Amino acid sequence: MSRWHRVHLVLTYAFLYLPILVLMILSFNKAGLPTAWGGFSVEWYGKLFANPKIQQAAFNSGVVALVSTVIATALGTLLALGVERSRPSAAREALLFTPMIIPDIVLAIALLSFFRLLKFSLGLHSIIMAHVVFNIAFVTAVVRARLKGFDWALTEVSRDLGAGPVATFWHITLPLILPSVIAAALLAFTLSVDEFIIAYFTAGAGQSSTTLPMQIYSMIRFGVTPEINAMATIIMGVAFVALFAAQRLNKGQVPGM
Amino acid sequence: MTEADRKSYLLMAPGLLWLVCLMVVPCLLIFGLMFFERGTYGGIDWSIVTFENVARAFDPLYATILWDSLRIASLATIMALLIGYPAAYAISKAPEKAQTALLFLAILPFWTNYLIRTYAWIVLLNPAGLVNTALASVGLGPWPLLYNEFAVVLGLTYNYTPFVILAIFAALQRLDPSYAEASRDLGATAMTTFWRITLPLTAPGVAAGAVFVFVLSIGNFITPDLLGGGKLQMAGNLIYDQFLTARDWPFGATLSAILIGVMLVLLFIQALFSRRALGEQS
């Protein structure tokens, strides 16, 4: 690494992290304004937690993320096991790749039209169904990376010794791939908690199905408030911890994850 | 189909079925909706098949928005490449131990909340924000940094640069270092080696990153809305309006289909690029 490489990296990381860091610092600013430091305070956090709309939205986001993560992790792990054991298929690869690259707005309106035409009711359940779509793709990708070096002889031995396929999965395969399954679940949970566009379109009307990002969006449109800074700090903090844990579990097997 | 094949399909079935029912079918539906008319009270009038929507998308009124989106998306793509390529290059030159950590730090913001990352720039750029306060303290400004095209391009660049770093780093890693070494041994300068060897061979990574930034920028409606102050419309905003405000689904579907079409064409070009580069390498 030359000196220029170092300088460019420092500048790039400053560009990526300074804006977030500023938010975090301001969330503890008693003055609440970005221009003046009025002393350290956690009063904005108190206001945030006392806000019933935010409580409801946080609860909704938790439900959506939890349920969609459980479904996507189960289906995605099975999918990864199947894909790694069968012959390659270009169509299947395309199907698994598309949810990761399709613009959110396209998937959002496609699902909205689909649900409406079927006269399907909208709410938290429709957001969950939509979030499973992209989460399956990410879970499959993470688990597949782990399975690349998997020694299938282990499962064969288990079968030869008389264990059924289900017992083999629970006692041999799953324990071996568990770190990547947990990493995939953490990633899926983070993606779901943070996802806004698809949730916004598939939520239907009313506060009962408003998720945290939807709540943030409506707050941001009204302008800069110290409560948003506090909320941003919490959300970013939780995401950083979850993603850091996922990365440790995965030992860098998936690039960038 | 062998027994093993049947079993693996059984494992894949639930997940694939989910994707087909809730992604493939709804997306095909969008292509279908293009050819119908808006019903009197919203919804769709199935009785008339028409090409009206497609023609309307190229009406000067909408063509301007499409043109604005193309310009803004291109600028954001160029900016993200200019920041991302050298960063990926520097990471690839770092000691192997540091690489994982550096790459993870680069991509980390990308996995986090998009709204918050965008909101951070409102805090920084607004007239009473940190940047203008800093400028004022040295007797400059205030500059109109927010609610204009500059802010939108900056926001898009900021949000998508991590992905560009990842895509280009992956390409740099696949690159056999002996090519660059051979070039240096034969007397080429570092600069020549970069332009003639490294850059062309990592073009697939550049293309992958560029397509991604470009398509997500065109389809974006949050950044133009929050950082453009609603004065600036991009294709994403137009689609948003058709579905949630104007309730003209067929026209919204047409615009989305165009967006998907642009994406597919770009991905196809990128695939050609990467095939050519791989062919040259082997």
Coordinates of C-alpha atoms in Angstrom, one line a residue:
Chain A
M1 CA 0.0 0.0 0.0
S2 CA 1.5 3.3 -1.0
R3 CA 0.9 6.5 0.8
W4 CA -1.8 7.6 -1.8
H5 CA -3.6 4.3 -1.2
R6 CA -3.7 5.1 2.5
V7 CA -4.9 8.7 2.0
H8 CA -7.6 7.6 -0.4
L9 CA -8.8 4.9 2.0
V10 CA -8.9 7.3 4.9
L11 CA -10.9 9.8 2.9
T12 CA -13.3 7.1 1.6
Y13 CA -14.0 5.7 5.1
A14 CA -14.4 9.2 6.4
F15 CA -17.0 9.8 3.6
L16 CA -18.8 6.6 4.5
Y17 CA -18.8 7.0 8.3
L18 CA -18.6 10.7 9.2
P19 CA -22.3 11.4 8.4
I20 CA -23.4 8.5 10.6
L21 CA -21.0 9.5 13.3
V22 CA -22.3 13.1 13.3
L23 CA -25.9 11.8 13.8
M24 CA -24.8 9.7 16.7
I25 CA -23.0 12.5 18.4
L26 CA -25.9 14.9 17.9
S27 CA -28.3 12.5 19.4
F28 CA -26.6 13.2 22.8
N29 CA -26.6 16.9 22.3
K30 CA -28.9 18.6 24.9
A31 CA -29.4 21.6 22.6
G32 CA -30.9 19.4 20.0
L33 CA -29.5 21.6 17.2
P34 CA -26.7 20.6 15.0
T35 CA -25.1 24.0 15.3
A36 CA -24.4 24.3 19.0
W37 CA -23.3 21.8 21.7
G38 CA -25.5 22.2 24.7
G39 CA -24.0 19.5 26.8
F40 CA -24.4 15.7 27.0
S41 CA -27.9 14.4 27.5
V42 CA -30.0 11.4 26.9
E43 CA -33.2 13.3 27.1
W44 CA -34.0 12.6 23.3
Y45 CA -33.8 8.9 24.0
G46 CA -36.3 9.3 26.8
K47 CA -38.7 11.3 24.5
L48 CA -38.3 8.6 21.8
F49 CA -39.2 5.7 24.0
A50 CA -42.2 7.6 25.4
N51 CA -43.6 8.1 21.9
P52 CA -46.5 5.6 21.4
K53 CA -46.3 5.7 17.6
I54 CA -42.7 4.8 17.7
Q55 CA -43.4 2.0 20.2
Q56 CA -46.0 0.6 17.9
A57 CA -43.8 0.9 14.8
A58 CA -40.8 -0.8 16.6
F59 CA -43.1 -3.6 17.7
N60 CA -44.4 -4.1 14.1
S61 CA -40.9 -4.0 12.7
G62 CA -39.8 -6.6 15.2
V63 CA -42.7 -8.9 14.3
V64 CA -42.1 -8.5 10.6
A65 CA -38.4 -9.1 10.8
L66 CA -38.7 -12.1 13.2
V67 CA -41.3 -13.9 11.2
S68 CA -39.8 -13.2 7.8
T69 CA -36.4 -14.2 9.1
V70 CA -37.6 -17.5 10.5
I71 CA -39.4 -18.4 7.2
A72 CA -36.6 -17.2 5.0
T73 CA -33.9 -19.0 7.0
A74 CA -35.8 -22.3 6.9
L75 CA -36.6 -22.1 3.2
G76 CA -33.3 -20.6 2.2
T77 CA -31.2 -23.2 4.0
L78 CA -33.2 -26.1 2.5
L79 CA -32.8 -24.4 -0.9
A80 CA -29.1 -24.0 -0.5
L81 CA -28.8 -27.7 0.4
G82 CA -30.8 -28.7 -2.6
V83 CA -28.9 -26.4 -5.0
E84 CA -25.5 -27.6 -3.9
R85 CA -26.4 -31.2 -4.4
S86 CA -28.1 -31.0 -7.8
R87 CA -26.9 -30.2 -11.2
P88 CA -26.3 -26.5 -12.1
S89 CA -29.2 -24.7 -13.7
A90 CA -29.0 -21.3 -15.2
A91 CA -32.7 -20.5 -14.8
R92 CA -32.5 -21.4 -11.1
E93 CA -29.4 -19.2 -10.6
A94 CA -31.3 -16.3 -12.3
L95 CA -34.3 -16.9 -10.0
L96 CA -32.0 -16.8 -6.9
F97 CA -30.1 -13.8 -8.1
T98 CA -33.0 -11.5 -9.2
P99 CA -34.3 -10.7 -5.7
M100 CA -30.9 -9.2 -4.8
I101 CA -30.7 -6.9 -7.8
I102 CA -34.3 -6.0 -8.7
P103 CA -35.0 -2.4 -7.8
D104 CA -37.1 -2.3 -4.7
I105 CA -39.7 -0.1 -6.3
V106 CA -40.4 -2.7 -9.0
L107 CA -40.9 -5.6 -6.6
A108 CA -43.0 -3.2 -4.4
I109 CA -45.4 -2.2 -7.1
A110 CA -45.5 -5.7 -8.6
L111 CA -46.6 -7.1 -5.2
L112 CA -49.0 -4.3 -4.5
S113 CA -50.8 -4.9 -7.8
F114 CA -50.7 -8.7 -7.3
F115 CA -52.2 -8.5 -3.8
R116 CA -54.8 -6.0 -4.9
L117 CA -55.9 -8.0 -7.9
L118 CA -56.3 -11.1 -5.7
K119 CA -58.3 -9.0 -3.3
F120 CA -55.7 -10.1 -0.7
S121 CA -55.9 -8.0 2.5
L122 CA -52.8 -5.9 3.3
G123 CA -51.1 -5.6 6.6
L124 CA -48.1 -7.0 8.5
H125 CA -48.7 -10.4 6.9
S126 CA -48.3 -9.1 3.4
I127 CA -45.1 -7.2 4.4
I128 CA -43.8 -10.5 5.8
M129 CA -44.6 -12.4 2.6
A130 CA -42.7 -9.7 0.6
H131 CA -39.7 -9.6 2.9
V132 CA -39.3 -13.4 2.7
V133 CA -38.8 -13.0 -1.1
F134 CA -35.5 -11.0 -0.8
N135 CA -34.5 -12.7 2.4
I136 CA -34.6 -16.2 0.9
A137 CA -32.1 -15.0 -1.8
F138 CA -29.6 -13.6 0.8
V139 CA -29.9 -16.6 3.1
T140 CA -29.4 -19.1 0.2
A141 CA -26.3 -17.1 -0.9
V142 CA -24.7 -17.1 2.6
V143 CA -25.5 -20.8 3.3
R144 CA -24.3 -21.9 -0.2
A145 CA -21.0 -20.2 0.4
R146 CA -20.5 -22.4 3.4
L147 CA -21.6 -25.6 1.7
K148 CA -19.0 -25.1 -1.1
G149 CA -16.4 -26.9 1.0
F150 CA -18.8 -29.2 2.7
D151 CA -17.7 -32.9 3.0
W152 CA -20.8 -34.8 1.8
A153 CA -19.1 -38.1 2.8
L154 CA -20.1 -37.2 6.4
T155 CA -23.8 -37.4 5.6
E156 CA -23.3 -40.5 3.6
V157 CA -21.6 -42.2 6.5
S158 CA -24.5 -41.2 8.7
R159 CA -27.0 -42.7 6.2
D160 CA -24.9 -45.8 5.9
L161 CA -25.0 -46.3 9.7
G162 CA -28.7 -46.3 9.5
A163 CA -29.7 -42.7 10.3
G164 CA -32.7 -41.4 8.4
P165 CA -32.4 -38.2 6.2
V166 CA -34.1 -36.1 8.9
A167 CA -31.9 -37.4 11.7
T168 CA -28.8 -36.9 9.5
F169 CA -29.9 -33.3 8.9
W170 CA -30.4 -32.5 12.6
H171 CA -27.3 -34.3 13.9
I172 CA -24.7 -33.9 11.1
T173 CA -25.5 -31.3 8.5
L174 CA -27.1 -28.6 10.5
P175 CA -24.5 -28.5 13.3
L176 CA -21.8 -28.2 10.7
I177 CA -23.4 -25.4 8.8
L178 CA -25.0 -23.7 11.8
P179 CA -22.6 -20.7 12.0
S180 CA -23.6 -19.7 8.5
V181 CA -27.2 -20.3 9.1
I182 CA -27.1 -18.0 12.1
A183 CA -25.1 -15.4 10.1
A184 CA -27.7 -15.6 7.3
A185 CA -30.5 -15.1 9.8
L186 CA -28.8 -12.1 11.3
L187 CA -28.4 -10.6 7.9
A188 CA -32.0 -11.3 7.0
F189 CA -33.2 -9.8 10.2
T190 CA -31.2 -6.6 9.6
L191 CA -32.4 -6.3 6.0
S192 CA -36.0 -6.7 7.1
V193 CA -35.8 -4.3 10.0
D194 CA -34.3 -1.7 7.6
E195 CA -36.4 -2.3 4.5
F196 CA -38.7 0.6 3.7
I197 CA -39.9 0.7 0.1
I198 CA -41.5 -2.7 -0.2
A199 CA -43.0 -2.4 3.3
Y200 CA -44.4 1.0 2.4
F201 CA -46.2 -0.4 -0.6
T202 CA -47.4 -3.6 0.8
A203 CA -48.5 -2.4 4.3
G204 CA -51.9 -1.1 3.4
A205 CA -53.3 1.9 5.4
G206 CA -53.2 2.7 9.0
Q207 CA -50.8 2.9 12.0
S208 CA -51.4 -0.8 12.8
S209 CA -49.1 -1.9 10.0
T210 CA -46.6 1.0 10.1
T211 CA -43.0 -0.3 10.4
L212 CA -40.1 1.6 11.9
P213 CA -38.7 2.8 8.6
M214 CA -42.1 4.0 7.5
Q215 CA -42.4 6.0 10.8
I216 CA -38.9 7.4 10.2
Y217 CA -39.8 8.4 6.7
S218 CA -42.8 10.4 7.8
M219 CA -40.8 12.0 10.6
I220 CA -37.9 13.0 8.3
R221 CA -40.3 14.6 5.8
F222 CA -41.3 17.0 8.6
G223 CA -37.7 18.0 9.2
V224 CA -34.7 17.4 11.3
T225 CA -35.6 16.5 14.9
P226 CA -33.3 15.3 17.7
E227 CA -35.6 12.3 18.2
I228 CA -34.7 11.0 14.8
N229 CA -31.0 11.3 15.6
A230 CA -31.6 9.2 18.7
M231 CA -33.6 6.6 16.8
A232 CA -30.9 6.6 14.0
T233 CA -28.2 5.9 16.6
I234 CA -30.1 3.0 18.1
I235 CA -31.0 1.4 14.7
M236 CA -27.4 1.9 13.4
G237 CA -25.9 0.5 16.6
V238 CA -28.1 -2.6 16.5
A239 CA -27.4 -3.2 12.8
F240 CA -23.7 -2.8 13.3
V241 CA -23.6 -5.3 16.2
A242 CA -25.8 -7.8 14.3
L243 CA -23.7 -7.5 11.1
F244 CA -20.4 -7.7 13.0
A245 CA -21.6 -10.9 14.7
A246 CA -22.7 -12.3 11.3
Q247 CA -19.3 -11.6 9.8
R248 CA -17.5 -13.2 12.7
L249 CA -19.7 -16.4 12.4
N250 CA -19.1 -16.5 8.7
K251 CA -15.3 -15.8 8.9
G252 CA -15.4 -13.8 5.7
Q253 CA -16.6 -16.6 3.5
V254 CA -19.0 -14.4 1.6
P255 CA -17.2 -11.3 0.3
G256 CA -18.1 -8.3 2.2
M257 CA -20.3 -10.2 4.6
Chain B
M1 CA -34.4 -37.6 -13.0
T2 CA -32.4 -39.6 -10.6
E3 CA -33.5 -40.3 -7.0
A4 CA -30.9 -37.8 -5.7
D5 CA -32.2 -35.2 -8.1
R6 CA -35.7 -35.7 -6.9
K7 CA -34.7 -35.4 -3.3
S8 CA -32.8 -32.1 -3.9
Y9 CA -35.8 -30.7 -5.8
L10 CA -37.9 -31.6 -2.8
L11 CA -35.6 -29.5 -0.6
M12 CA -35.7 -26.6 -3.1
A13 CA -39.4 -26.7 -3.8
P14 CA -40.8 -24.5 -1.0
G15 CA -38.2 -21.7 -1.5
L16 CA -38.4 -21.8 -5.3
L17 CA -42.2 -21.9 -5.1
W18 CA -42.2 -18.8 -2.8
L19 CA -40.0 -16.9 -5.3
V20 CA -42.1 -17.9 -8.3
C21 CA -45.5 -17.0 -6.6
L22 CA -44.4 -13.8 -5.0
M23 CA -41.8 -12.5 -7.4
V24 CA -42.0 -14.0 -10.9
V25 CA -45.8 -14.0 -11.2
P26 CA -46.2 -10.4 -9.8
C27 CA -43.4 -9.2 -12.1
L28 CA -45.0 -10.8 -15.1
L29 CA -48.3 -9.2 -14.0
I30 CA -46.6 -5.8 -14.4
F31 CA -45.8 -6.6 -18.0
G32 CA -49.4 -7.7 -18.5
L33 CA -50.8 -4.5 -17.0
M34 CA -49.0 -2.3 -19.5
F35 CA -51.5 -3.1 -22.2
F36 CA -54.7 -2.2 -20.4
E37 CA -56.3 1.1 -19.4
R38 CA -56.9 2.7 -16.0
G39 CA -60.4 2.0 -14.7
T40 CA -62.6 5.0 -13.9
Y41 CA -62.1 4.6 -10.2
G42 CA -58.5 3.4 -10.3
G43 CA -57.9 -0.3 -10.8
I44 CA -57.8 -1.7 -14.3
D45 CA -60.2 -1.7 -17.1
W46 CA -59.7 -5.2 -18.6
S47 CA -62.0 -4.6 -21.6
I48 CA -59.5 -2.6 -23.7
V49 CA -56.1 -3.7 -24.9
T50 CA -54.0 -0.7 -25.9
F51 CA -50.4 0.4 -26.6
E52 CA -51.4 3.9 -25.3
N53 CA -49.3 3.6 -22.1
V54 CA -46.1 2.8 -23.9
A55 CA -46.6 5.8 -26.3
R56 CA -47.4 8.0 -23.3
A57 CA -44.1 7.1 -21.5
F58 CA -42.2 8.8 -24.4
D59 CA -44.4 11.9 -24.3
P60 CA -42.1 15.0 -23.8
L61 CA -43.5 15.6 -20.3
Y62 CA -42.3 12.2 -19.1
A63 CA -39.3 12.1 -21.4
T64 CA -37.9 15.1 -19.5
I65 CA -38.1 13.2 -16.2
L66 CA -36.6 10.1 -17.8
W67 CA -33.7 12.3 -19.1
D68 CA -33.2 13.9 -15.7
S69 CA -33.0 10.5 -14.1
L70 CA -30.6 9.3 -16.7
R71 CA -28.3 12.3 -16.1
I72 CA -28.5 12.1 -12.3
A73 CA -28.0 8.3 -12.3
S74 CA -25.0 8.6 -14.7
L75 CA -23.4 11.3 -12.5
A76 CA -23.9 9.2 -9.4
T77 CA -22.5 6.1 -11.2
I78 CA -19.3 8.0 -12.3
M79 CA -18.8 9.5 -8.8
A80 CA -19.2 6.1 -7.2
L81 CA -16.7 4.5 -9.6
L82 CA -14.2 7.4 -9.0
I83 CA -14.4 6.9 -5.3
G84 CA -14.9 3.1 -5.3
Y85 CA -12.2 2.0 -7.8
P86 CA -9.2 3.5 -6.0
A87 CA -10.6 2.3 -2.7
A88 CA -11.0 -1.3 -3.9
Y89 CA -7.5 -1.1 -5.4
A90 CA -6.0 0.1 -2.2
I91 CA -7.8 -2.6 -0.2
S92 CA -6.5 -5.2 -2.6
K93 CA -2.9 -4.0 -1.9
A94 CA -3.4 -4.2 1.8
P95 CA -2.0 -7.1 3.8
E96 CA -4.3 -10.1 3.6
K97 CA -5.3 -9.9 7.3
A98 CA -6.4 -6.3 6.9
Q99 CA -8.3 -6.9 3.7
T100 CA -11.2 -8.7 5.3
A101 CA -11.6 -6.0 7.9
L102 CA -11.3 -3.2 5.4
L103 CA -13.8 -4.8 3.0
F104 CA -16.2 -5.4 5.8
L105 CA -16.0 -1.8 7.0
A106 CA -16.5 -0.6 3.5
I107 CA -19.7 -2.7 2.9
L108 CA -21.1 -2.4 6.4
P109 CA -23.0 0.9 5.9
F110 CA -24.6 -0.7 2.8
W111 CA -26.5 -3.3 4.8
T112 CA -27.9 -0.6 7.2
N113 CA -30.9 1.6 7.0
Y114 CA -31.0 3.6 3.7
L115 CA -33.4 6.3 5.1
I116 CA -31.1 7.0 8.0
R117 CA -28.0 7.2 5.7
T118 CA -29.9 9.7 3.6
Y119 CA -31.3 11.6 6.5
A120 CA -27.7 12.1 7.7
W121 CA -27.0 14.3 4.7
I122 CA -30.0 16.5 5.5
V123 CA -28.5 17.1 8.9
L124 CA -25.1 17.9 7.3
L125 CA -26.2 20.0 4.3
N126 CA -29.2 22.1 5.5
P127 CA -28.8 25.9 5.6
A128 CA -28.3 25.7 9.4
G129 CA -26.4 22.4 9.2
L130 CA -22.9 21.4 10.1
V131 CA -21.3 22.1 6.7
N132 CA -22.8 25.6 6.4
T133 CA -22.0 26.4 10.0
A134 CA -18.4 25.4 9.4
L135 CA -18.3 27.5 6.2
A136 CA -19.8 30.5 8.1
S137 CA -17.0 30.2 10.7
V138 CA -14.5 30.9 8.1
G139 CA -16.6 33.7 6.5
L140 CA -18.1 31.7 3.7
G141 CA -21.6 30.7 2.7
P142 CA -24.3 29.8 3.4
W143 CA -24.3 27.7 0.2
P144 CA -27.5 26.1 -1.1
L145 CA -26.3 22.5 -0.6
L146 CA -29.6 20.8 0.0
Y147 CA -32.8 20.3 -2.0
N148 CA -31.0 20.4 -5.4
E149 CA -29.4 18.0 -7.9
F150 CA -26.1 18.2 -6.1
A151 CA -27.6 16.8 -3.0
V152 CA -29.4 14.0 -4.9
V153 CA -26.2 12.9 -6.7
L154 CA -24.2 13.1 -3.5
G155 CA -26.8 11.0 -1.6
L156 CA -26.9 8.3 -4.3
T157 CA -23.1 8.2 -4.5
Y158 CA -22.9 7.9 -0.8
N159 CA -25.4 5.1 -0.6
Y160 CA -24.1 3.0 -3.5
T161 CA -20.3 3.4 -3.3
P162 CA -19.9 0.4 -0.9
F163 CA -21.4 -1.9 -3.5
V164 CA -19.0 -0.6 -6.1
I165 CA -16.0 -1.2 -3.8
L166 CA -17.2 -4.8 -3.3
A167 CA -17.8 -5.5 -7.0
I168 CA -14.4 -4.1 -8.1
F169 CA -12.5 -5.7 -5.2
A170 CA -14.0 -9.1 -6.3
A171 CA -12.7 -8.4 -9.8
L172 CA -9.3 -7.4 -8.6
Q173 CA -9.0 -10.5 -6.5
R174 CA -9.7 -12.7 -9.5
L175 CA -7.0 -11.0 -11.4
D176 CA -3.8 -13.0 -11.8
P177 CA -1.0 -10.7 -10.4
S178 CA 1.5 -12.2 -12.8
Y179 CA 0.0 -10.2 -15.7
A180 CA 0.9 -6.9 -13.9
E181 CA 4.3 -8.3 -12.9
A182 CA 5.1 -9.3 -16.4
S183 CA 4.1 -5.9 -17.7
R184 CA 6.4 -4.2 -15.1
D185 CA 9.2 -6.6 -15.9
L186 CA 8.9 -5.8 -19.6
G187 CA 9.5 -2.1 -18.7
A188 CA 6.0 -0.6 -18.5
T189 CA 5.5 2.0 -15.9
A190 CA 3.0 1.5 -13.1
M191 CA 0.7 3.9 -14.8
T192 CA 0.8 2.1 -18.2
T193 CA 0.4 -1.2 -16.4
F194 CA -2.7 0.0 -14.7
W195 CA -4.3 1.5 -17.8
R196 CA -3.3 -1.3 -20.2
I197 CA -3.5 -4.4 -18.0
T198 CA -5.3 -4.0 -14.6
L199 CA -8.2 -1.7 -15.7
P200 CA -9.2 -3.7 -18.8
L201 CA -9.1 -7.0 -16.9
T202 CA -11.2 -5.7 -14.1
A203 CA -13.7 -4.1 -16.5
P204 CA -16.4 -6.8 -15.6
G205 CA -16.3 -5.7 -11.9
V206 CA -16.5 -2.0 -13.0
A207 CA -19.5 -2.9 -15.2
A208 CA -21.2 -4.9 -12.5
G209 CA -20.8 -2.0 -10.0
A210 CA -21.9 0.6 -12.6
V211 CA -25.0 -1.3 -13.6
F212 CA -26.0 -1.7 -10.0
V213 CA -25.6 2.0 -9.1
F214 CA -27.2 3.1 -12.3
V215 CA -30.3 1.0 -12.1
L216 CA -30.9 1.6 -8.4
S217 CA -30.4 5.3 -8.9
I218 CA -32.9 5.6 -11.7
G219 CA -35.5 3.6 -9.7
N220 CA -34.9 5.5 -6.5
F221 CA -37.6 7.7 -5.1
I222 CA -36.4 8.3 -1.6
T223 CA -33.3 10.3 -2.3
P224 CA -34.9 12.7 -4.8
D225 CA -37.8 13.1 -2.4
L226 CA -35.7 13.7 0.7
L227 CA -32.6 15.4 -0.7
G228 CA -34.1 16.9 -3.8
G229 CA -36.9 18.5 -1.7
G230 CA -39.6 17.2 -4.1
K231 CA -38.5 19.6 -6.8
L232 CA -36.7 16.9 -8.6
Q233 CA -38.4 13.9 -10.1
M234 CA -36.8 10.7 -11.2
A235 CA -38.3 7.6 -12.8
G236 CA -38.8 6.1 -9.3
N237 CA -40.9 9.1 -8.2
L238 CA -43.0 8.9 -11.3
I239 CA -43.7 5.2 -10.7
Y240 CA -44.5 6.0 -7.1
D241 CA -46.9 8.7 -8.1
Q242 CA -48.7 6.5 -10.6
F243 CA -49.4 3.8 -7.9
L244 CA -50.0 5.8 -4.8
T245 CA -51.2 9.2 -6.0
A246 CA -52.6 9.2 -9.5
R247 CA -53.8 5.6 -9.2
D248 CA -53.0 4.9 -12.8
W249 CA -51.6 1.4 -12.4
P250 CA -51.3 0.5 -16.1
F251 CA -49.1 3.6 -16.7
G252 CA -47.1 2.9 -13.6
A253 CA -46.6 -0.7 -14.7
T254 CA -45.4 0.6 -18.1
L255 CA -42.8 2.8 -16.5
S256 CA -41.6 -0.1 -14.3
A257 CA -41.4 -2.4 -17.3
I258 CA -39.2 0.2 -19.0
L259 CA -37.0 0.3 -15.9
I260 CA -36.7 -3.5 -15.9
G261 CA -36.0 -3.4 -19.6
V262 CA -33.2 -0.9 -19.1
M263 CA -31.8 -3.1 -16.4
L264 CA -31.9 -6.2 -18.4
V265 CA -30.2 -4.6 -21.4
L266 CA -27.4 -3.2 -19.1
L267 CA -27.0 -6.6 -17.4
F268 CA -26.7 -8.2 -20.8
I269 CA -24.0 -5.8 -21.9
Q270 CA -22.2 -6.4 -18.6
A271 CA -22.4 -10.2 -19.2
L272 CA -20.9 -9.7 -22.6
F273 CA -18.1 -7.6 -21.1
S274 CA -17.3 -10.2 -18.5
R275 CA -17.3 -13.0 -21.0
R276 CA -14.9 -11.1 -23.2
A277 CA -12.6 -10.3 -20.3
L278 CA -12.6 -13.9 -19.1
G279 CA -11.9 -15.1 -22.6
E280 CA -8.9 -12.8 -22.9
Q281 CA -7.6 -14.1 -19.6
S282 CA -7.7 -17.8 -20.4

